[in-house]
PDB file of C-alpha atoms in Angstrom:
ATOM      1  CA  UNK A 172      31.143  22.205 -16.218  1.00 64.00           C
ATOM      2  CA  UNK A 173      34.709  21.833 -16.830  1.00 81.00           C
ATOM      3  CA  UNK A 174      36.569  25.374 -16.894  1.00 90.00           C
ATOM      4  CA  UNK A 175      38.206  26.601 -19.758  1.00 95.00           C
ATOM      5  CA  UNK A 176      42.325  26.188 -20.587  1.00 96.00           C
ATOM      6  CA  UNK A 177      42.486  23.400 -18.012  1.00 96.00           C
ATOM      7  CA  UNK A 178      45.934  21.320 -18.774  1.00 96.00           C
ATOM      8  CA  UNK A 179      47.348  18.506 -17.055  1.00 95.00           C
ATOM      9  CA  UNK A 180      50.528  17.212 -17.929  1.00 95.00           C
ATOM     10  CA  UNK A 181      51.180  13.549 -18.655  1.00 95.00           C
ATOM     11  CA  UNK A 182      50.665  10.909 -15.861  1.00 96.00           C
ATOM     12  CA  UNK A 183      48.340  12.772 -13.536  1.00 97.00           C
ATOM     13  CA  UNK A 184      45.720  10.476 -11.816  1.00 96.00           C
ATOM     14  CA  UNK A 185      42.103  11.143 -10.716  1.00 94.00           C
ATOM     15  CA  UNK A 186      40.429   8.833  -8.522  1.00 89.00           C
ATOM     16  CA  UNK A 187      37.484  10.632  -6.838  1.00 88.00           C
ATOM     17  CA  UNK A 188      35.144   8.345  -4.359  1.00 83.00           C
ATOM     18  CA  UNK A 189      31.692  10.312  -4.861  1.00 85.00           C
ATOM     19  CA  UNK A 190      32.290  11.538  -8.133  1.00 87.00           C
ATOM     20  CA  UNK A 191      33.389  15.390  -7.385  1.00 91.00           C
ATOM     21  CA  UNK A 192      35.617  16.918  -9.215  1.00 94.00           C
ATOM     22  CA  UNK A 193      35.490  20.948  -9.958  1.00 95.00           C
ATOM     23  CA  UNK A 194      38.171  22.350 -11.554  1.00 96.00           C
ATOM     24  CA  UNK A 195      37.586  26.955 -13.024  1.00 95.00           C
ATOM     25  CA  UNK A 196      39.571  28.321 -15.671  1.00 95.00           C
ATOM     26  CA  UNK A 197      42.861  28.576 -15.826  1.00 97.00           C
ATOM     27  CA  UNK A 198      44.378  25.640 -13.496  1.00 98.00           C
ATOM     28  CA  UNK A 199      47.520  24.348 -14.870  1.00 98.00           C
ATOM     29  CA  UNK A 200      48.533  20.321 -13.032  1.00 98.00           C
ATOM     30  CA  UNK A 201      51.950  18.721 -13.681  1.00 98.00           C
ATOM     31  CA  UNK A 202      52.778  15.805 -14.791  1.00 98.00           C
ATOM     32  CA  UNK A 203      52.676  13.007 -12.257  1.00 98.00           C
ATOM     33  CA  UNK A 204      50.037  14.323  -9.918  1.00 98.00           C
ATOM     34  CA  UNK A 205      47.181  12.378  -8.483  1.00 97.00           C
ATOM     35  CA  UNK A 206      43.807  13.523  -7.599  1.00 96.00           C
ATOM     36  CA  UNK A 207      42.680  11.110  -5.138  1.00 92.00           C
ATOM     37  CA  UNK A 208      39.709  13.026  -2.985  1.00 92.00           C
ATOM     38  CA  UNK A 209      36.600  14.915  -3.553  1.00 93.00           C
ATOM     39  CA  UNK A 210      38.467  18.659  -5.097  1.00 96.00           C
ATOM     40  CA  UNK A 211      36.681  21.402  -5.959  1.00 96.00           C
ATOM     41  CA  UNK A 212      39.403  23.930  -7.882  1.00 97.00           C
ATOM     42  CA  UNK A 213      38.806  27.435  -8.655  1.00 96.00           C
ATOM     43  CA  UNK A 214      39.866  29.977 -11.428  1.00 95.00           C
ATOM     44  CA  UNK A 215      44.164  30.999 -11.777  1.00 97.00           C
ATOM     45  CA  UNK A 216      45.121  27.426 -10.299  1.00 98.00           C
ATOM     46  CA  UNK A 217      48.957  26.748 -10.980  1.00 99.00           C
ATOM     47  CA  UNK A 218      49.622  23.129  -8.961  1.00 99.00           C
ATOM     48  CA  UNK A 219      53.035  22.053  -9.996  1.00 99.00           C
ATOM     49  CA  UNK A 220      54.258  17.586 -10.338  1.00 99.00           C
ATOM     50  CA  UNK A 221      54.291  15.204  -8.057  1.00 99.00           C
ATOM     51  CA  UNK A 222      51.657  16.727  -6.471  1.00 99.00           C
ATOM     52  CA  UNK A 223      49.359  14.495  -3.843  1.00 98.00           C
ATOM     53  CA  UNK A 224      45.357  15.216  -2.909  1.00 97.00           C
ATOM     54  CA  UNK A 225      44.844  12.513  -0.451  1.00 93.00           C
ATOM     55  CA  UNK A 226      42.218  11.118   1.902  1.00 85.00           C
ATOM     56  CA  UNK A 227      43.860  12.056   6.008  1.00 74.00           C
ATOM     57  CA  UNK A 228      41.518   9.089   6.981  1.00 66.00           C
ATOM     58  CA  UNK A 229      41.052   7.046   4.007  1.00 65.00           C
ATOM     59  CA  UNK A 230      40.357   4.049   5.317  1.00 70.00           C
ATOM     60  CA  UNK A 231      38.493   2.335   8.256  1.00 71.00           C
ATOM     61  CA  UNK A 232      41.061   0.868  10.366  1.00 72.00           C
ATOM     62  CA  UNK A 233      39.095   0.421  13.497  1.00 70.00           C
ATOM     63  CA  UNK A 234      36.594  -2.322  12.133  1.00 66.00           C
ATOM     64  CA  UNK A 235      36.937  -5.446  14.415  1.00 68.00           C
ATOM     65  CA  UNK A 236      37.192  -9.157  12.502  1.00 72.00           C
ATOM     66  CA  UNK A 237      37.940  -6.758   9.437  1.00 68.00           C
ATOM     67  CA  UNK A 238      41.299  -6.719   7.804  1.00 74.00           C
ATOM     68  CA  UNK A 239      42.274  -2.411   6.662  1.00 75.00           C
ATOM     69  CA  UNK A 240      41.683  -4.157   2.761  1.00 75.00           C
ATOM     70  CA  UNK A 241      38.055  -5.157   4.041  1.00 73.00           C
ATOM     71  CA  UNK A 242      37.057  -2.061   5.407  1.00 72.00           C
ATOM     72  CA  UNK A 243      35.610   0.485   4.480  1.00 70.00           C
ATOM     73  CA  UNK A 244      36.434   4.097   3.368  1.00 68.00           C
ATOM     74  CA  UNK A 245      36.684   6.471   5.741  1.00 65.00           C
ATOM     75  CA  UNK A 246      37.282   9.969   5.017  1.00 65.00           C
ATOM     76  CA  UNK A 247      35.382  11.677   2.480  1.00 74.00           C
ATOM     77  CA  UNK A 248      35.798  15.721   2.897  1.00 88.00           C
ATOM     78  CA  UNK A 249      36.500  17.131  -0.001  1.00 93.00           C
ATOM     79  CA  UNK A 250      39.710  19.443  -0.954  1.00 96.00           C
ATOM     80  CA  UNK A 251      38.579  22.761  -1.344  1.00 97.00           C
ATOM     81  CA  UNK A 252      41.352  25.002  -3.906  1.00 98.00           C
ATOM     82  CA  UNK A 253      40.514  29.046  -4.334  1.00 96.00           C
ATOM     83  CA  UNK A 254      41.626  31.116  -6.834  1.00 96.00           C
ATOM     84  CA  UNK A 255      44.979  32.572  -7.380  1.00 96.00           C
ATOM     85  CA  UNK A 256      46.792  29.765  -5.799  1.00 98.00           C
ATOM     86  CA  UNK A 257      50.544  28.247  -6.346  1.00 99.00           C
ATOM     87  CA  UNK A 258      51.526  24.328  -5.247  1.00 99.00           C
ATOM     88  CA  UNK A 259      54.177  23.916  -5.415  1.00 98.00           C
ATOM     89  CA  UNK A 260      56.532  20.444  -6.873  1.00 98.00           C
ATOM     90  CA  UNK A 261      55.724  17.383  -4.674  1.00 98.00           C
ATOM     91  CA  UNK A 262      53.680  19.335  -2.053  1.00 98.00           C
ATOM     92  CA  UNK A 263      50.674  16.657  -0.016  1.00 97.00           C
ATOM     93  CA  UNK A 264      47.253  18.201   0.638  1.00 97.00           C
ATOM     94  CA  UNK A 265      44.985  16.147   3.017  1.00 94.00           C
ATOM     95  CA  UNK A 266      41.486  16.023   2.532  1.00 92.00           C
ATOM     96  CA  UNK A 267      39.571  18.471   4.077  1.00 93.00           C
ATOM     97  CA  UNK A 268      41.570  21.542   3.734  1.00 96.00           C
ATOM     98  CA  UNK A 269      40.798  25.012   2.398  1.00 97.00           C
ATOM     99  CA  UNK A 270      43.506  26.970   0.512  1.00 98.00           C
ATOM    100  CA  UNK A 271      42.807  29.983   0.391  1.00 97.00           C
ATOM    101  CA  UNK A 272      42.873  32.402  -2.253  1.00 95.00           C
ATOM    102  CA  UNK A 273      46.398  33.827  -3.708  1.00 96.00           C
ATOM    103  CA  UNK A 274      48.394  31.630  -1.648  1.00 98.00           C
ATOM    104  CA  UNK A 275      51.304  29.402  -2.250  1.00 98.00           C
ATOM    105  CA  UNK A 276      52.080  25.979  -0.743  1.00 98.00           C
ATOM    106  CA  UNK A 277      55.967  25.477  -1.197  1.00 98.00           C
ATOM    107  CA  UNK A 278      57.240  22.364  -2.626  1.00 97.00           C
ATOM    108  CA  UNK A 279      57.498  19.645   0.239  1.00 97.00           C
ATOM    109  CA  UNK A 280      55.102  21.318   1.947  1.00 97.00           C
ATOM    110  CA  UNK A 281      52.022  18.714   3.553  1.00 96.00           C
ATOM    111  CA  UNK A 282      49.412  20.312   4.312  1.00 97.00           C
ATOM    112  CA  UNK A 283      47.019  19.043   7.242  1.00 94.00           C
ATOM    113  CA  UNK A 284      44.979  21.879   7.892  1.00 95.00           C
ATOM    114  CA  UNK A 285      43.317  25.291   6.148  1.00 97.00           C
ATOM    115  CA  UNK A 286      45.498  28.014   4.749  1.00 98.00           C
ATOM    116  CA  UNK A 287      44.737  31.495   5.188  1.00 96.00           C
ATOM    117  CA  UNK A 288      44.464  33.935   1.643  1.00 96.00           C
ATOM    118  CA  UNK A 289      47.734  35.291   0.729  1.00 97.00           C
ATOM    119  CA  UNK A 290      49.475  33.199   3.020  1.00 97.00           C
ATOM    120  CA  UNK A 291      52.800  31.019   2.130  1.00 97.00           C
ATOM    121  CA  UNK A 292      53.240  27.849   4.114  1.00 97.00           C
ATOM    122  CA  UNK A 293      56.785  25.857   4.157  1.00 95.00           C
ATOM    123  CA  UNK A 294      57.509  22.626   5.646  1.00 87.00           C
ATOM    124  CA  UNK A 295      56.502  19.673   6.245  1.00 82.00           C
ATOM    125  CA  UNK A 296      54.535  20.938   8.302  1.00 80.00           C
ATOM    126  CA  UNK A 297      53.199  23.602   6.055  1.00 84.00           C
ATOM    127  CA  UNK A 298      53.654  26.751   8.692  1.00 87.00           C
ATOM    128  CA  UNK A 299      53.164  30.107   7.821  1.00 91.00           C
ATOM    129  CA  UNK A 300      56.528  31.300   6.303  1.00 89.00           C
ATOM    130  CA  UNK A 301      54.951  34.693   5.527  1.00 89.00           C
ATOM    131  CA  UNK A 302      52.717  36.688   3.058  1.00 91.00           C
ATOM    132  CA  UNK A 303      52.580  37.648  -0.335  1.00 88.00           C
ATOM    133  CA  UNK A 304      50.655  41.400  -0.124  1.00 88.00           C
ATOM    134  CA  UNK A 305      49.806  42.725   2.938  1.00 90.00           C
ATOM    135  CA  UNK A 306      47.225  43.534   4.300  1.00 89.00           C
ATOM    136  CA  UNK A 307      46.329  46.757   2.310  1.00 90.00           C
ATOM    137  CA  UNK A 308      47.587  45.420  -0.448  1.00 88.00           C
ATOM    138  CA  UNK A 309      45.281  42.279  -0.451  1.00 88.00           C
ATOM    139  CA  UNK A 310      42.172  44.319  -0.291  1.00 87.00           C
ATOM    140  CA  UNK A 311      43.323  46.390  -3.277  1.00 88.00           C
ATOM    141  CA  UNK A 312      44.547  43.188  -5.085  1.00 88.00           C
ATOM    142  CA  UNK A 313      40.677  41.044  -4.146  1.00 85.00           C
ATOM    143  CA  UNK A 314      39.117  44.450  -5.450  1.00 86.00           C
ATOM    144  CA  UNK A 315      41.343  44.557  -9.045  1.00 86.00           C
ATOM    145  CA  UNK A 316      40.472  40.929  -9.604  1.00 83.00           C
ATOM    146  CA  UNK A 317      36.722  41.253  -8.709  1.00 82.00           C
ATOM    147  CA  UNK A 318      36.656  44.230 -10.940  1.00 85.00           C
ATOM    148  CA  UNK A 319      38.091  42.463 -13.579  1.00 81.00           C
ATOM    149  CA  UNK A 320      36.170  39.655 -12.905  1.00 78.00           C
ATOM    150  CA  UNK A 321      38.402  36.999 -12.359  1.00 72.00           C
ATOM    151  CA  UNK A 322      36.546  35.981  -8.689  1.00 66.00           C
ATOM    152  CA  UNK A 323      33.692  34.082 -10.422  1.00 58.00           C
ATOM    153  CA  UNK A 324      34.406  31.305  -7.824  1.00 50.00           C
ATOM    154  CA  UNK A 325      35.058  33.938  -4.895  1.00 47.00           C
ATOM    155  CA  UNK A 326      32.314  33.338  -2.674  1.00 53.00           C
ATOM    156  CA  UNK A 327      33.403  29.580  -2.173  1.00 58.00           C
ATOM    157  CA  UNK A 328      32.834  30.311   1.312  1.00 54.00           C
ATOM    158  CA  UNK A 329      29.792  29.258   0.763  1.00 56.00           C
ATOM    159  CA  UNK A 330      30.943  25.215  -0.351  1.00 60.00           C
ATOM    160  CA  UNK A 331      31.724  22.680   3.116  1.00 60.00           C
ATOM    161  CA  UNK A 332      34.255  20.322   2.857  1.00 54.00           C
TER     162      UNK A 332
END
């Protein structure tokens, strides 16, 4: 069942190889964004325009006697976006990645590995450039939002890619 208050702007393209696409409440996806992997998106997530969710090994390339076109799809890993995440313009998220709750992915970042909760990542290597909150403020923020019922997908740690 899809969440409530999901907004996809024009020319958003979605194709999931195993038909796995879960979206929580209050999800916005900007124009010209693409989802080409099985994806789970939590609550209160903002995805800017021109963002791409793509497979890192989308095609099998080592079949002797077959062209790459003839070969089967390779990568079957999900992308998991936890609650309260903001993904900036033109970011690229590769399959098998989990973006932790409260994280920010800067415009143009290429995310190839997991992002810690509340981390702010930038650049083509999506390196951590800071955190939204101090450790104490992270705990307080989590507790307040949990008390408000905002973390319905907060227990996403059980979801495997």
